[in-house]
Short mmCIF file of C-alpha atoms in Angstrom, two decimals:
data_model
loop_
_atom_site.label_atom_id
_atom_site.label_comp_id
_atom_site.label_asym_id
_atom_site.label_seq_id
_atom_site.Cartn_x
_atom_site.Cartn_y
_atom_site.Cartn_z
CA MET D 1 159.36 142.51 68.92
CA ALA D 2 157.44 139.69 67.18
CA ALA D 3 153.76 139.16 67.88
CA ASN D 4 150.66 137.81 66.23
CA ASN D 5 147.80 139.85 64.82
CA PRO D 6 144.15 138.90 65.57
CA ILE D 7 144.10 136.24 62.85
CA GLY D 8 147.36 134.68 64.01
CA LYS D 9 149.85 136.07 61.45
CA PRO D 10 153.11 137.38 62.91
CA PHE D 11 154.10 141.00 62.55
CA LYS D 12 156.71 143.23 64.18
CA LEU D 13 156.22 146.01 66.69
CA ARG D 14 159.10 148.26 67.62
CA PHE D 15 157.66 149.15 71.00
CA VAL D 16 154.58 148.04 72.95
CA ARG D 17 153.21 150.03 75.86
CA SER D 18 151.54 148.32 78.81
CA ALA D 19 148.57 150.61 78.37
CA GLN D 20 148.07 149.22 74.87
CA MET D 21 147.98 145.65 76.15
CA LEU D 22 145.59 146.59 78.95
CA LEU D 23 143.31 148.24 76.44
CA PHE D 24 142.91 144.92 74.59
CA SER D 25 142.44 142.80 77.72
CA ASN D 26 139.33 141.53 79.42
CA ALA D 27 138.47 139.99 82.80
CA LEU D 28 135.67 137.57 83.68
CA CYS D 29 134.78 136.36 87.16
CA ASP D 30 132.78 133.60 88.81
CA PRO D 31 130.82 134.53 90.95
CA PRO D 32 130.01 137.27 88.42
CA LEU D 33 130.50 140.99 88.80
CA GLY D 34 127.48 143.25 88.50
CA GLN D 35 125.14 140.58 89.85
CA ALA D 36 123.97 139.10 93.13
CA THR D 37 124.92 135.51 94.01
CA VAL D 38 123.28 133.55 96.82
CA VAL D 39 125.56 131.32 98.93
CA PRO D 40 123.74 128.37 100.59
CA PHE D 41 124.14 128.00 104.35
CA ASP D 42 126.22 124.80 104.17
CA HIS D 43 128.93 126.40 102.01
CA GLN D 44 131.85 127.31 104.27
CA LYS D 45 133.99 128.91 101.58
CA ILE D 46 133.53 130.68 98.27
CA ASN D 47 135.72 129.83 95.31
CA PHE D 48 136.51 132.82 93.09
CA THR D 49 137.74 131.96 89.59
CA VAL D 50 138.95 134.72 87.28
CA LEU D 51 139.77 134.50 83.59
CA LEU D 52 142.03 137.12 82.01
CA GLU D 53 141.99 137.38 78.23
CA SER D 54 144.57 139.33 76.23
CA SER D 55 144.90 139.84 72.51
CA LYS D 56 147.41 137.76 70.56
CA SER D 57 148.26 140.96 68.73
CA PHE D 58 150.75 141.42 71.59
CA PRO D 59 153.24 139.12 73.29
CA GLU D 60 151.86 136.92 76.06
CA GLN D 61 152.47 138.36 79.53
CA ASN D 62 152.56 137.14 83.13
CA TRP D 63 149.54 138.95 84.54
CA GLU D 64 148.80 139.74 88.19
CA ALA D 65 145.20 139.70 89.46
CA VAL D 66 143.73 140.78 92.79
CA LEU D 67 140.33 140.26 94.40
CA TRP D 68 139.19 143.33 96.34
CA HIS D 69 136.34 142.68 98.83
CA ASN D 70 134.80 143.72 102.15
CA GLY D 71 134.38 140.28 103.72
CA HIS D 72 136.42 141.20 106.78
CA GLU D 73 135.78 142.49 110.28
CA ASN D 74 133.78 145.72 110.24
CA GLN D 75 133.30 145.12 106.49
CA GLU D 76 136.68 146.69 105.78
CA TRP D 77 137.83 146.49 102.15
CA LYS D 78 141.06 144.52 101.61
CA GLU D 79 142.76 142.78 98.74
CA LEU D 80 143.65 139.14 98.12
CA GLU D 81 146.15 138.14 95.48
CA LEU D 82 144.72 135.56 93.11
CA GLN D 83 146.84 132.50 92.32
CA GLU D 84 147.27 131.38 88.74
CA THR D 85 145.87 127.94 88.09
CA SER D 86 145.86 125.47 85.22
CA SER D 87 142.15 124.66 85.65
CA ARG D 88 139.85 125.62 82.83
CA HIS D 89 136.55 126.89 84.18
CA GLN D 90 134.76 126.65 80.84
CA PRO D 91 131.45 128.31 81.83
CA LEU D 92 133.40 131.58 81.81
CA VAL D 93 134.21 131.20 78.11
CA ILE D 94 131.91 131.41 75.12
CA GLN D 95 133.70 130.11 72.05
CA ASN D 96 133.09 132.02 68.82
CA ASP D 97 134.99 131.37 65.60
CA SER D 98 134.62 134.99 64.52
CA ARG D 99 136.24 136.29 67.70
CA PRO D 100 139.93 137.36 67.49
CA SER D 101 142.39 134.91 69.01
CA VAL D 102 143.24 135.60 72.62
CA TYR D 103 145.52 134.29 75.32
CA ARG D 104 143.69 132.95 78.37
CA ARG D 105 145.04 132.72 81.91
CA TRP D 106 143.02 131.46 84.89
CA PHE D 107 143.33 132.59 88.50
CA SER D 108 141.62 131.30 91.61
CA ILE D 109 141.31 131.70 95.37
CA ASN D 110 139.07 130.36 98.15
CA VAL D 111 137.57 132.91 100.53
CA PRO D 112 136.17 131.67 103.87
CA LYS D 113 132.58 132.58 104.67
CA PRO D 114 132.49 135.65 106.93
CA SER D 115 131.59 135.07 110.57
CA ARG D 116 128.78 137.58 110.21
CA PRO D 117 126.27 136.87 107.41
CA GLU D 118 126.43 140.37 105.95
CA PRO D 119 126.46 140.89 102.17
CA LEU D 120 129.97 140.66 100.72
CA TYR D 121 130.83 143.07 97.90
CA PHE D 122 133.78 142.49 95.59
CA THR D 123 135.53 143.66 92.44
CA LEU D 124 138.77 142.94 90.54
CA LYS D 125 141.92 144.69 89.44
CA TYR D 126 144.82 143.39 87.36
CA ARG D 127 148.07 144.52 85.75
CA LEU D 128 151.04 143.31 83.72
CA SER D 129 153.77 143.68 86.34
CA ALA D 130 154.61 145.34 89.64
CA SER D 131 155.78 148.47 87.84
CA ASP D 132 152.48 148.96 85.98
CA THR D 133 149.26 150.66 87.01
CA TRP D 134 146.36 148.52 88.18
CA LYS D 135 143.34 148.26 85.90
CA TRP D 136 140.06 148.24 87.88
CA VAL D 137 137.39 146.21 86.10
CA ASN D 138 134.49 148.38 87.27
CA GLU D 139 136.18 151.54 85.95
CA HIS D 140 137.12 150.24 82.51
CA SER D 141 134.18 147.97 81.68
CA ASN D 142 131.32 149.84 83.36
CA CYS D 143 130.62 146.77 85.50
CA ASN D 144 129.37 147.22 89.05
CA ASP D 145 130.65 145.31 92.06
CA GLY D 146 129.45 141.76 92.57
CA VAL D 147 127.64 140.89 95.80
CA LEU D 148 127.22 137.67 97.78
CA TYR D 149 124.18 137.05 99.99
CA PHE D 150 124.63 134.36 102.66
CA GLN D 151 121.68 132.23 103.62
CA ARG D 152 121.06 131.37 107.26
CA GLU D 153 120.45 127.96 108.76
CA ALA D 154 116.76 128.54 109.54
CA PRO D 155 114.60 131.09 107.66
CA PRO D 156 112.44 133.37 109.83
CA GLN D 157 108.89 132.09 110.29
CA GLY D 158 105.79 134.20 109.75
CA LEU D 159 104.80 136.74 107.11
CA VAL D 160 105.46 139.65 109.48
CA ASN D 161 109.19 138.91 109.12
CA TYR D 162 108.98 139.54 105.37
CA LEU D 163 106.38 142.32 104.97
CA LYS D 164 106.48 145.37 107.23
CA ASP D 165 103.18 147.02 108.20
CA TYR D 166 100.83 145.23 105.82
CA SER D 167 97.22 146.34 106.15
CA PRO D 168 95.02 144.73 108.82
CA ASP D 169 92.33 144.63 106.12
CA PHE D 170 94.12 141.55 104.78
CA SER D 171 93.08 138.19 106.16
CA VAL D 172 96.31 136.14 106.24
CA ASN D 173 96.38 132.35 106.28
CA GLN D 174 99.46 130.16 106.03
CA VAL D 175 98.76 127.29 103.65
CA GLU D 176 100.61 124.13 102.73
CA SER D 177 103.13 124.57 99.94
CA GLU D 178 103.70 121.99 97.22
CA THR D 179 107.37 122.92 96.82
CA PRO D 180 110.22 122.12 99.24
CA ASN D 181 111.84 124.63 101.58
CA THR D 182 109.14 127.26 101.10
CA GLN D 183 106.59 129.08 103.24
CA LEU D 184 103.30 130.06 101.62
CA TRP D 185 100.53 132.47 102.64
CA SER D 186 97.16 133.36 101.15
CA LEU D 187 95.99 136.96 101.67
CA THR D 188 92.46 138.16 100.95
CA SER D 189 90.71 141.49 101.40
CA SER D 190 87.36 142.94 100.35
CA VAL D 191 86.90 144.99 97.18
CA LYS D 192 84.09 147.48 96.65
CA ALA D 193 81.18 146.48 94.44
CA ALA D 194 80.73 148.05 91.00
CA GLN D 195 78.19 150.87 90.66
CA VAL D 196 76.19 151.02 87.41
CA LYS D 197 78.96 151.28 84.75
CA ALA D 198 81.80 152.11 87.15
CA SER D 199 84.01 149.38 88.59
CA GLY D 200 84.61 149.13 92.31
CA ILE D 201 88.21 150.10 93.11
CA THR D 202 90.03 149.28 96.36
CA ASP D 203 93.69 149.81 97.29
CA THR D 204 95.14 147.72 100.13
CA SER D 205 98.75 148.00 101.30
CA LEU D 206 100.98 144.96 101.56
CA GLY D 207 103.57 147.09 103.34
CA ILE D 208 107.27 147.33 102.56
CA PRO D 209 109.24 144.12 101.91
CA ARG D 210 111.89 143.79 104.61
CA SER D 211 115.66 143.72 104.08
CA PHE D 212 115.89 143.23 100.34
CA GLY D 213 118.71 144.21 98.01
CA ARG D 214 117.06 143.78 94.62
CA TRP D 215 113.57 143.46 93.20
CA PHE D 216 112.03 142.11 90.02
CA SER D 217 108.49 142.48 88.70
CA LEU D 218 106.48 141.27 85.74
CA VAL D 219 104.39 144.22 84.59
CA ARG D 220 101.53 144.91 82.22
CA ILE D 221 103.15 147.05 79.54
CA TRP D 222 99.71 147.08 77.97
CA SER D 223 96.71 144.92 78.77
CA PRO D 224 97.82 142.03 76.47
CA TRP D 225 101.57 142.40 76.99
CA LEU D 226 103.82 141.58 79.96
CA GLY D 227 107.40 142.74 80.43
CA PRO D 228 110.18 142.60 83.07
CA ARG D 229 111.23 145.43 85.37
CA HIS D 230 113.91 145.36 88.06
CA GLY D 231 115.80 147.61 90.41
CA GLU D 232 117.53 148.05 93.73
CA ASP D 233 116.52 149.73 96.96
CA MET D 234 112.94 151.05 96.74
CA PHE D 235 110.26 149.09 94.89
CA SER D 236 109.30 151.39 92.00
CA PRO D 237 107.96 149.80 88.79
CA THR D 238 106.37 152.31 86.42
CA GLU D 239 103.55 149.99 85.27
CA ASP D 240 101.05 147.74 87.05
CA ALA D 241 102.72 144.48 88.12
CA VAL D 242 101.16 141.03 88.32
CA LEU D 243 104.13 139.38 90.03
CA CYS D 244 106.92 140.74 92.22
CA SER D 245 110.03 139.12 93.64
CA PHE D 246 112.44 140.45 96.26
CA LEU D 247 115.94 139.05 96.81
CA ARG D 248 116.63 139.59 100.50
CA LEU D 249 119.97 140.30 102.12
CA ASP D 250 119.79 136.87 103.79
CA GLY D 251 119.57 135.17 100.38
CA LEU D 252 115.87 134.29 100.63
CA HIS D 253 113.39 135.09 97.87
CA LEU D 254 110.01 136.66 98.60
CA VAL D 255 107.53 136.26 95.73
CA LEU D 256 104.13 138.00 95.54
CA LEU D 257 101.49 136.98 93.00
CA ALA D 258 98.25 138.88 92.30
CA VAL D 259 95.49 136.38 91.48
CA SER D 260 92.95 137.72 88.98
CA GLY D 261 90.03 136.38 86.96
CA VAL D 262 88.19 134.99 89.98
CA GLU D 263 84.70 136.39 90.71
CA GLU D 264 85.26 139.33 88.31
CA VAL D 265 88.12 140.85 90.34
CA LEU D 266 91.39 141.95 88.78
CA THR D 267 94.31 142.74 91.11
CA VAL D 268 97.70 144.27 90.27
CA PHE D 269 100.60 145.66 92.31
CA GLN D 270 101.52 149.33 92.39
CA PRO D 271 104.16 151.22 94.41
CA ASP D 272 103.48 154.25 96.54
CA ASP D 273 105.89 157.13 97.13
CA ILE D 274 107.81 155.36 99.91
CA GLY D 275 108.03 151.85 98.45
CA ASN D 276 104.95 150.15 99.88
CA VAL D 277 103.49 147.44 97.63
CA ILE D 278 99.85 148.35 97.02
CA ALA D 279 97.31 145.72 95.92
CA HIS D 280 95.13 147.70 93.47
CA SER D 281 91.91 145.76 92.83
CA ARG D 282 89.08 146.34 90.35
CA ASN D 283 85.73 144.64 90.83
CA ASP D 284 83.30 144.42 87.88
CA SER D 285 80.60 142.66 89.88
CA THR D 286 77.70 144.50 91.53
CA GLU D 287 78.46 142.47 94.66
CA GLU D 288 81.43 142.99 96.98
CA GLY D 289 84.42 140.99 95.80
CA GLN D 290 87.71 139.67 97.15
CA ALA D 291 91.28 140.57 96.28
CA ARG D 292 93.58 137.59 96.39
CA VAL D 293 97.35 137.75 96.83
CA LEU D 294 99.74 134.84 97.35
CA ALA D 295 103.09 135.26 99.11
CA ALA D 296 105.87 132.69 99.22
CA VAL D 297 109.40 132.63 100.66
CA GLY D 298 111.99 130.14 99.46
CA THR D 299 115.69 129.46 99.29
CA THR D 300 115.53 129.81 95.50
CA PHE D 301 113.41 131.99 93.22
CA ASN D 302 112.20 128.95 91.29
CA THR D 303 110.76 127.17 94.33
CA ALA D 304 109.10 130.32 95.68
CA LEU D 305 107.61 131.05 92.24
CA ALA D 306 106.39 127.48 91.88
CA ALA D 307 104.74 127.66 95.31
CA VAL D 308 102.53 130.63 94.39
CA MET D 309 101.79 129.30 90.90
CA TYR D 310 100.73 125.86 92.12
CA HIS D 311 98.42 127.38 94.72
CA ALA D 312 97.00 129.89 92.23
CA ARG D 313 96.03 126.96 90.04
CA LYS D 314 94.11 125.47 92.96
CA ILE D 315 92.26 128.75 93.51
CA VAL D 316 91.29 129.17 89.87
CA GLN D 317 90.23 125.53 89.50
CA GLY D 318 88.69 125.23 92.97
CA ASN D 319 85.20 123.80 93.15
CA ASP D 320 83.98 126.60 95.40
CA LEU D 321 84.82 129.13 92.66
CA THR D 322 83.59 127.11 89.68
CA SER D 323 80.15 127.73 88.20
CA ASP D 324 77.62 124.89 88.03
CA ALA D 325 77.80 124.91 84.23
CA ASP D 326 81.61 124.68 84.19
CA ARG D 327 81.57 121.95 86.85
CA GLU D 328 79.05 119.94 84.84
CA GLU D 329 81.15 120.38 81.67
CA MET D 330 84.28 119.23 83.52
CA GLN D 331 82.55 116.10 84.85
CA HIS D 332 81.29 115.31 81.35
CA ALA D 333 84.83 115.65 79.97
CA LEU D 334 86.26 113.38 82.65
CA LYS D 335 83.73 110.69 81.78
CA LYS D 336 85.09 110.83 78.21
CA ASP D 337 88.62 110.10 79.51
CA VAL D 338 89.79 113.69 79.13
CA LYS D 339 92.83 114.03 81.41
CA ALA D 340 95.12 116.87 82.40
CA GLU D 341 98.60 116.65 80.90
CA TRP D 342 101.77 118.45 81.95
CA MET D 343 103.12 118.60 78.37
CA GLU D 344 106.77 119.00 79.38
CA ASN D 345 107.89 118.71 75.77
CA TRP D 346 105.76 121.78 75.07
CA TYR D 347 106.83 124.17 77.81
CA ASP D 348 110.40 122.85 78.11
CA GLY D 349 110.98 122.56 74.37
CA LEU D 350 112.61 125.11 72.09
CA THR D 351 109.87 127.25 70.51
CA TYR D 352 109.88 129.53 67.49
CA CYS D 353 107.23 132.25 67.29
CA THR D 354 106.57 134.02 64.00
CA TRP D 355 105.81 137.38 65.67
CA ASN D 356 109.36 138.61 66.36
CA GLY D 357 110.93 137.16 63.23
CA LEU D 358 108.21 137.62 60.61
CA GLY D 359 105.82 140.18 62.13
CA GLN D 360 102.22 140.74 61.08
CA ASP D 361 102.86 140.58 57.32
CA LEU D 362 102.60 136.81 57.55
CA ASN D 363 102.11 134.10 54.96
CA GLU D 364 102.74 130.40 54.58
CA GLN D 365 105.86 130.76 52.43
CA LYS D 366 107.56 133.02 54.98
CA ILE D 367 106.95 130.37 57.64
CA PHE D 368 108.39 127.63 55.42
CA ASP D 369 111.47 129.74 54.65
CA ALA D 370 112.08 130.60 58.30
CA LEU D 371 111.86 126.95 59.36
CA ASP D 372 114.28 125.97 56.58
CA VAL D 373 116.79 128.58 57.78
CA LEU D 374 116.56 127.23 61.34
CA LYS D 375 117.03 123.68 60.06
CA ASP D 376 120.00 124.62 57.87
CA ASN D 377 121.71 126.16 60.89
CA GLY D 378 121.20 123.09 63.06
CA ILE D 379 118.49 124.65 65.26
CA GLN D 380 115.98 121.95 66.13
CA ILE D 381 112.74 123.41 67.47
CA THR D 382 109.97 121.28 68.96
CA ASN D 383 107.21 123.91 68.97
CA LEU D 384 106.00 126.48 66.45
CA ILE D 385 103.68 129.39 67.21
CA ILE D 386 101.88 130.80 64.17
CA ASP D 387 101.20 134.25 65.52
CA ASP D 388 99.12 137.21 64.37
CA ASN D 389 97.71 137.79 60.86
CA TRP D 390 96.93 134.25 59.70
CA GLN D 391 93.24 135.05 60.26
CA SER D 392 90.60 136.13 57.77
CA LEU D 393 90.06 139.83 58.50
CA ASP D 394 88.28 142.86 57.07
CA ASN D 395 89.56 146.41 56.46
CA HIS D 396 92.76 145.40 54.71
CA GLY D 397 95.52 147.99 55.03
CA GLN D 398 94.17 149.58 58.21
CA SER D 399 95.66 149.21 61.70
CA GLN D 400 95.06 146.04 63.66
CA PHE D 401 92.63 147.89 65.96
CA GLN D 402 90.31 148.67 63.04
CA ARG D 403 90.32 145.12 61.65
CA GLY D 404 87.74 142.50 62.61
CA TRP D 405 87.58 138.70 62.39
CA THR D 406 85.44 137.43 59.50
CA ASP D 407 85.81 133.63 59.30
CA PHE D 408 87.32 130.61 61.07
CA ASP D 409 89.69 129.67 58.26
CA ALA D 410 92.96 131.41 57.42
CA ASN D 411 93.12 134.28 54.95
CA LYS D 412 93.34 133.12 51.34
CA GLU D 413 96.08 135.59 50.34
CA GLY D 414 98.67 134.22 52.77
CA PHE D 415 97.40 130.65 53.14
CA PRO D 416 95.72 129.80 49.82
CA SER D 417 95.20 126.13 50.68
CA GLY D 418 94.24 126.71 54.32
CA LEU D 419 96.02 126.03 57.60
CA LYS D 420 95.60 122.29 57.25
CA HIS D 421 97.85 122.31 54.20
CA THR D 422 100.36 124.52 56.05
CA ALA D 423 100.47 122.14 59.01
CA ILE D 424 100.88 119.05 56.80
CA GLU D 425 103.77 120.66 54.91
CA ILE D 426 105.49 121.73 58.14
CA ARG D 427 105.26 118.27 59.70
CA ASP D 428 106.38 116.61 56.50
CA GLN D 429 109.50 118.78 56.15
CA HIS D 430 110.23 119.21 59.85
CA PRO D 431 109.28 116.06 61.81
CA ASN D 432 111.06 117.44 64.89
CA ILE D 433 108.19 119.92 65.36
CA GLN D 434 105.79 118.23 67.76
CA HIS D 435 103.32 121.06 68.38
CA ILE D 436 101.95 123.83 66.21
CA ALA D 437 100.27 126.61 68.15
CA VAL D 438 97.91 129.12 66.58
CA TRP D 439 97.36 132.54 68.17
CA HIS D 440 94.01 134.27 68.33
CA ALA D 441 92.52 137.11 70.36
CA LEU D 442 89.85 136.24 72.90
CA LEU D 443 87.37 138.75 71.44
CA GLY D 444 88.05 137.66 67.86
CA TYR D 445 90.75 140.11 66.80
CA TRP D 446 92.19 143.40 68.04
CA GLY D 447 89.19 145.12 66.47
CA GLY D 448 86.76 142.41 67.56
CA VAL D 449 84.53 140.70 65.01
CA SER D 450 83.70 142.08 61.59
CA PRO D 451 80.00 143.06 61.44
CA HIS D 452 79.95 141.91 57.79
CA GLY D 453 81.69 138.53 58.05
CA ASN D 454 80.46 134.95 58.36
CA ILE D 455 80.97 134.94 62.14
CA ALA D 456 78.60 137.89 62.57
CA LYS D 457 76.08 136.14 60.32
CA HIS D 458 76.06 132.93 62.36
CA TYR D 459 76.36 134.27 65.92
CA LYS D 460 74.65 136.99 67.90
CA THR D 461 76.81 140.10 68.30
CA ARG D 462 76.81 143.39 70.19
CA LYS D 463 78.64 146.72 70.09
CA VAL D 464 81.01 147.71 72.92
CA ARG D 465 83.02 150.88 73.46
CA LYS D 466 86.75 150.37 73.99
CA ALA D 467 88.69 152.15 76.70
CA GLU D 468 90.32 155.37 75.56
CA GLY D 469 93.94 155.22 74.52
CA LEU D 470 95.64 153.04 71.97
CA ALA D 471 92.47 151.16 71.03
CA GLY D 472 89.63 153.66 71.54
CA GLY D 473 86.31 153.69 69.71
CA GLU D 474 83.64 151.02 69.17
CA MET D 475 83.95 147.39 68.12
CA THR D 476 81.66 144.46 67.46
CA VAL D 477 82.02 141.33 69.59
CA VAL D 478 80.16 138.04 69.86
CA HIS D 479 77.35 138.42 72.41
CA GLU D 480 77.97 136.62 75.69
CA ASP D 481 74.91 134.41 75.02
CA ASP D 482 76.66 132.98 71.94
CA VAL D 483 80.30 132.95 73.12
CA PRO D 484 80.26 129.30 74.30
CA ARG D 485 78.66 128.09 71.06
CA MET D 486 81.01 130.13 68.88
CA TYR D 487 84.14 128.85 70.60
CA ASP D 488 82.89 125.28 70.65
CA ASP D 489 82.36 125.54 66.88
CA PHE D 490 85.71 127.25 66.35
CA TYR D 491 87.72 124.65 68.25
CA ARG D 492 85.81 121.78 66.64
CA TYR D 493 86.62 123.31 63.28
CA PHE D 494 90.33 123.21 64.11
CA TYR D 495 90.05 119.71 65.44
CA LYS D 496 88.28 118.35 62.36
CA SER D 497 89.61 120.51 59.55
CA CYS D 498 93.04 121.79 60.48
CA PHE D 499 94.94 119.98 63.22
CA SER D 500 94.88 117.10 65.61
CA MET D 501 94.28 118.81 68.96
CA ASN D 502 96.77 116.60 70.79
CA GLN D 503 99.44 118.24 68.64
CA THR D 504 98.08 121.76 68.54
CA VAL D 505 97.51 124.55 71.05
CA LEU D 506 95.42 127.66 70.48
CA ILE D 507 96.89 130.65 72.30
CA THR D 508 94.65 133.58 73.17
CA THR D 509 95.22 137.16 74.28
CA PRO D 510 93.13 137.40 77.49
CA GLY D 511 94.25 141.00 77.99
CA SER D 512 91.70 142.00 75.35
CA CYS D 513 89.01 141.36 77.97
CA SER D 514 90.15 144.61 79.57
CA THR D 515 89.59 146.56 76.34
CA PRO D 516 85.88 147.39 76.81
CA ALA D 517 85.51 150.68 78.68
CA SER D 518 82.47 149.96 80.87
CA THR D 519 81.98 147.27 83.48
CA PRO D 520 78.96 145.49 81.91
CA SER D 521 80.84 145.10 78.60
CA ARG D 522 83.83 143.27 80.02
CA PRO D 523 83.54 139.47 79.80
CA THR D 524 83.09 137.63 83.08
CA PRO D 525 85.17 134.54 83.95
CA ASN D 526 82.21 132.25 83.22
CA SER D 527 80.98 133.89 80.01
CA SER D 528 82.89 131.50 77.76
CA SER D 529 83.70 127.81 77.67
CA THR D 530 87.28 128.61 76.71
#
């Protein structure tokens, strides 16, 4: 029997078993297996498209494919034979020149929307002929069933339809949303005042989210770092979360956002033993504070997320929460024609950050080389983040938590001609790069400010004790009386000496504000002009 090997050269096989061909076959489906897909209310049918791939090491075969699903009365599982089609549903295929050559056959079928809007689960099986054994995709590729959630014509109104048994300690107000097809609520509750050096801690239950199939949360892996967590059934992240999302069985998305940094209150989400979402709030003020949580429901995750984010921006920038000094500074800036900009080409552009690729052992030449490699491979970035270790630091060779910031300019070993020279060279060789961002920690560096550097000589400093754990011990920081002056000088230095600020962003690590162990040592929201 003649066939082709993976690179297309013919060879002869005396006998080919069906099991061998099945072993080198693959199935892809749209809607995808192993994921949840939301079906809008106005869709009366669901088109399933399946791609079967088989190796050209064997003769091409006439495959059979079947969709197995429970979208019937009483949610009984039945099969539907897929019909082969000549259409080429390209999103199912990722072309790769290094991939062995394969045969591709497409199959399709339309399934009417069930009369009852219950979740529809499905999987696939396929075989070579009627005499062969079926190959179940979920058994051979470790891929779970896919599921469809069907949206209803009118979403339920009122927060009580989305959160079960939330605490009466929350004051709930429905507010106007800036995104379409969303409902938005603002929840506030009191938080105990701090006592001497101990923060005030208050836990308030948001209840259990109703009728959800999957959850996602953005958690604080460590105070400066965020990471994703997700699961099914009970809400159970292992770290404190700042944002949670719940995909409901009716296809709606419930998003919860903990608003922090207002009036010295930090709020995160924690689970309890039965899946309640607990708002855990820490107050560093000696006066009673407020926990703030935003909840939004939308037909898509993006609109629900945008609803809470837009309203959070209003809260943080609201005049009633802004200090007199900050309000005066803002009015002065507006008189100088300073205007807010959305900067779409920044947050929608392709960005390269030196941290993952180059790490902390950073220098100018490594950045140049990395950008050249990207360019040679046709990758056009619009933004560059120069991450950690460009700074001038003390205690060379020690861990980042024992090193302190000494001077505004870059270290001479890695950037001998300064950051201005680095930026000029980058823009000269890579004109596609529109923004260069420079990272710095809010307290100077991971180990604060060096007590022996130029910064400590020019600005008032103080000692603070760090919380026990990864970064325990003492560190020097700029005293809160001098923080505004120091940052004004620092940013002016960048503006005049290094970069044009309309092309440069300075990115901080605000999580370092949580590093000091005692309440009086942690910076307040109004302790810095940054």
